[in-house]
């Protein structure tokens, strides 16, 4: 990546704060502008950068992951064929250079400084906007998550309702949210069928015992059809299944545990898939019993055992997607390899 200018952008709901890196200048004195977070604001941003002597095609733009607040800007930069990258929010939060002040202007300047110092390293990866089908799938996934959360809230409220009238009102709300969840899932299925690559991955995922349409579509949307994560463990950490390490020096040794900032809805959906896998897949059932270690009534042991099944399901999904094969075919091949190995050992002995 041969970039000579770097522009950091802090994205908020209504405005964008942009700063241009200047060599030899302190962070809080970088050229700065604030524009609206809309199409006209994007045009004003490019016009301002040209006035500052920056050619957009020679510059690298950087912004944080802020959900749908940055969607419009991403589409605009992609349409203009301008290079940009997305950075984790921890980059700005823990970036040590510059002032300790915390405001939008300073954050944009820190992003610009970070782009300059880590350019041509693995920390900076150019962003490619997902396909239209993937964007629609992601939006519907978020909508479905909202309906599920609201339905659960109504169901919990119904358990402590003080009157029959309140129970009836809550039941109507539950039925309405259930209907909306069904319609959303139907739309998601139609989008999956409209894209050949996504549909092929979807059908292969369904061959895995325990994985149904919801988990298959959610995983495809989260991983951008298994391109956003290189390994199964990376995705497992994203959904809070695999533990993360926290240690420093010789004194700080925290117990390895999943991050609390994971995608908890995806984790909950995987829990249901894990229970089905244990019920219908003999190998998964054996693994679950082995992890229980003869303590089926211990809640903590049950949670850890189920978490191990969820991780195995994630590994199976990545294997199926990366190798472009159905799970049954992969399973038969694996059993054949084990049988050949066993027969070879018997002949040697």
PDB file of N, CA and C in Angstrom, residues 8-19 31-38 40-42 44-45 48 103-106 108:
ATOM      1  N   UNK A   8      -7.832  10.651   9.086  1.00  0.00           N
ATOM      2  CA  UNK A   8      -8.599   9.941  10.100  1.00  0.00           C
ATOM      3  C   UNK A   8      -9.976  10.557  10.247  1.00  0.00           C
ATOM      4  N   UNK A   9     -10.991   9.713  10.391  1.00  0.00           N
ATOM      5  CA  UNK A   9     -12.375  10.180  10.478  1.00  0.00           C
ATOM      6  C   UNK A   9     -13.036   9.587  11.710  1.00  0.00           C
ATOM      7  N   UNK A  10     -13.570  10.441  12.552  1.00  0.00           N
ATOM      8  CA  UNK A  10     -14.359   9.998  13.703  1.00  0.00           C
ATOM      9  C   UNK A  10     -15.824  10.104  13.322  1.00  0.00           C
ATOM     10  N   UNK A  11     -16.536   8.972  13.360  1.00  0.00           N
ATOM     11  CA  UNK A  11     -17.918   8.905  12.884  1.00  0.00           C
ATOM     12  C   UNK A  11     -18.877   8.959  14.064  1.00  0.00           C
ATOM     13  N   UNK A  12     -19.857   9.829  13.963  1.00  0.00           N
ATOM     14  CA  UNK A  12     -20.936   9.859  14.945  1.00  0.00           C
ATOM     15  C   UNK A  12     -22.266   9.851  14.192  1.00  0.00           C
ATOM     16  N   UNK A  13     -23.353   9.930  14.918  1.00  0.00           N
ATOM     17  CA  UNK A  13     -24.671   9.784  14.302  1.00  0.00           C
ATOM     18  C   UNK A  13     -24.956  10.874  13.274  1.00  0.00           C
ATOM     19  N   UNK A  14     -24.610  12.126  13.593  1.00  0.00           N
ATOM     20  CA  UNK A  14     -24.978  13.246  12.722  1.00  0.00           C
ATOM     21  C   UNK A  14     -23.791  13.915  12.045  1.00  0.00           C
ATOM     22  N   UNK A  15     -22.584  13.748  12.567  1.00  0.00           N
ATOM     23  CA  UNK A  15     -21.430  14.475  12.034  1.00  0.00           C
ATOM     24  C   UNK A  15     -20.231  13.557  11.820  1.00  0.00           C
ATOM     25  N   UNK A  16     -19.300  14.038  11.006  1.00  0.00           N
ATOM     26  CA  UNK A  16     -18.007  13.402  10.801  1.00  0.00           C
ATOM     27  C   UNK A  16     -16.928  14.408  11.139  1.00  0.00           C
ATOM     28  N   UNK A  17     -15.949  13.999  11.950  1.00  0.00           N
ATOM     29  CA  UNK A  17     -14.772  14.825  12.233  1.00  0.00           C
ATOM     30  C   UNK A  17     -13.589  14.203  11.512  1.00  0.00           C
ATOM     31  N   UNK A  18     -12.910  14.991  10.683  1.00  0.00           N
ATOM     32  CA  UNK A  18     -11.784  14.480   9.890  1.00  0.00           C
ATOM     33  C   UNK A  18     -10.537  15.298  10.173  1.00  0.00           C
ATOM     34  N   UNK A  19      -9.390  14.610  10.251  1.00  0.00           N
ATOM     35  CA  UNK A  19      -8.093  15.245  10.458  1.00  0.00           C
ATOM     36  C   UNK A  19      -7.082  14.654   9.484  1.00  0.00           C
ATOM     37  N   UNK A  31      -4.729  19.585  10.585  1.00  0.00           N
ATOM     38  CA  UNK A  31      -5.877  20.212   9.909  1.00  0.00           C
ATOM     39  C   UNK A  31      -7.156  19.430  10.184  1.00  0.00           C
ATOM     40  N   UNK A  32      -8.216  20.114  10.521  1.00  0.00           N
ATOM     41  CA  UNK A  32      -9.449  19.451  10.982  1.00  0.00           C
ATOM     42  C   UNK A  32     -10.670  20.106  10.364  1.00  0.00           C
ATOM     43  N   UNK A  33     -11.691  19.287  10.136  1.00  0.00           N
ATOM     44  CA  UNK A  33     -12.981  19.791   9.667  1.00  0.00           C
ATOM     45  C   UNK A  33     -14.080  18.911  10.217  1.00  0.00           C
ATOM     46  N   UNK A  34     -15.245  19.508  10.416  1.00  0.00           N
ATOM     47  CA  UNK A  34     -16.437  18.754  10.817  1.00  0.00           C
ATOM     48  C   UNK A  34     -17.512  18.952   9.756  1.00  0.00           C
ATOM     49  N   UNK A  35     -18.056  17.840   9.261  1.00  0.00           N
ATOM     50  CA  UNK A  35     -19.099  17.894   8.239  1.00  0.00           C
ATOM     51  C   UNK A  35     -20.265  17.020   8.678  1.00  0.00           C
ATOM     52  N   UNK A  36     -21.367  17.147   7.964  1.00  0.00           N
ATOM     53  CA  UNK A  36     -22.541  16.331   8.277  1.00  0.00           C
ATOM     54  C   UNK A  36     -22.330  14.886   7.806  1.00  0.00           C
ATOM     55  N   UNK A  37     -22.959  13.972   8.497  1.00  0.00           N
ATOM     56  CA  UNK A  37     -22.868  12.559   8.131  1.00  0.00           C
ATOM     57  C   UNK A  37     -23.965  12.234   7.115  1.00  0.00           C
ATOM     58  N   UNK A  38     -23.830  12.839   5.920  1.00  0.00           N
ATOM     59  CA  UNK A  38     -24.745  12.564   4.821  1.00  0.00           C
ATOM     60  C   UNK A  38     -23.996  12.782   3.506  1.00  0.00           C
ATOM     61  N   UNK A  40     -24.086  15.106   1.222  1.00  0.00           N
ATOM     62  CA  UNK A  40     -23.501  16.435   1.037  1.00  0.00           C
ATOM     63  C   UNK A  40     -22.265  16.608   1.907  1.00  0.00           C
ATOM     64  N   UNK A  41     -22.298  16.066   3.104  1.00  0.00           N
ATOM     65  CA  UNK A  41     -21.136  16.143   3.984  1.00  0.00           C
ATOM     66  C   UNK A  41     -19.950  15.371   3.425  1.00  0.00           C
ATOM     67  N   UNK A  42     -20.204  14.236   2.785  1.00  0.00           N
ATOM     68  CA  UNK A  42     -19.123  13.467   2.178  1.00  0.00           C
ATOM     69  C   UNK A  42     -18.451  14.265   1.056  1.00  0.00           C
ATOM     70  N   UNK A  44     -18.406  17.549   0.845  1.00  0.00           N
ATOM     71  CA  UNK A  44     -17.665  18.636   1.494  1.00  0.00           C
ATOM     72  C   UNK A  44     -16.322  18.139   2.022  1.00  0.00           C
ATOM     73  N   UNK A  45     -16.297  16.899   2.504  1.00  0.00           N
ATOM     74  CA  UNK A  45     -15.060  16.315   3.019  1.00  0.00           C
ATOM     75  C   UNK A  45     -14.013  16.178   1.915  1.00  0.00           C
ATOM     76  N   UNK A  48     -12.769  19.645   0.831  1.00  0.00           N
ATOM     77  CA  UNK A  48     -11.841  20.205   1.830  1.00  0.00           C
ATOM     78  C   UNK A  48     -10.469  19.548   1.742  1.00  0.00           C
ATOM     79  N   UNK A 103     -12.145  13.937  22.680  1.00  0.00           N
ATOM     80  CA  UNK A 103     -13.218  14.560  21.921  1.00  0.00           C
ATOM     81  C   UNK A 103     -13.122  14.074  20.478  1.00  0.00           C
ATOM     82  N   UNK A 104     -14.111  14.410  19.673  1.00  0.00           N
ATOM     83  CA  UNK A 104     -14.171  13.897  18.304  1.00  0.00           C
ATOM     84  C   UNK A 104     -12.994  14.378  17.466  1.00  0.00           C
ATOM     85  N   UNK A 105     -12.587  15.620  17.655  1.00  0.00           N
ATOM     86  CA  UNK A 105     -11.456  16.150  16.889  1.00  0.00           C
ATOM     87  C   UNK A 105     -10.179  15.389  17.218  1.00  0.00           C
ATOM     88  N   UNK A 106      -9.915  15.171  18.490  1.00  0.00           N
ATOM     89  CA  UNK A 106      -8.720  14.446  18.908  1.00  0.00           C
ATOM     90  C   UNK A 106      -8.749  13.000  18.427  1.00  0.00           C
ATOM     91  N   UNK A 108     -10.186  11.791  15.744  1.00  0.00           N
ATOM     92  CA  UNK A 108      -9.893  11.726  14.312  1.00  0.00           C
ATOM     93  C   UNK A 108      -8.408  11.933  14.050  1.00  0.00           C
TER      94      UNK A 108
END
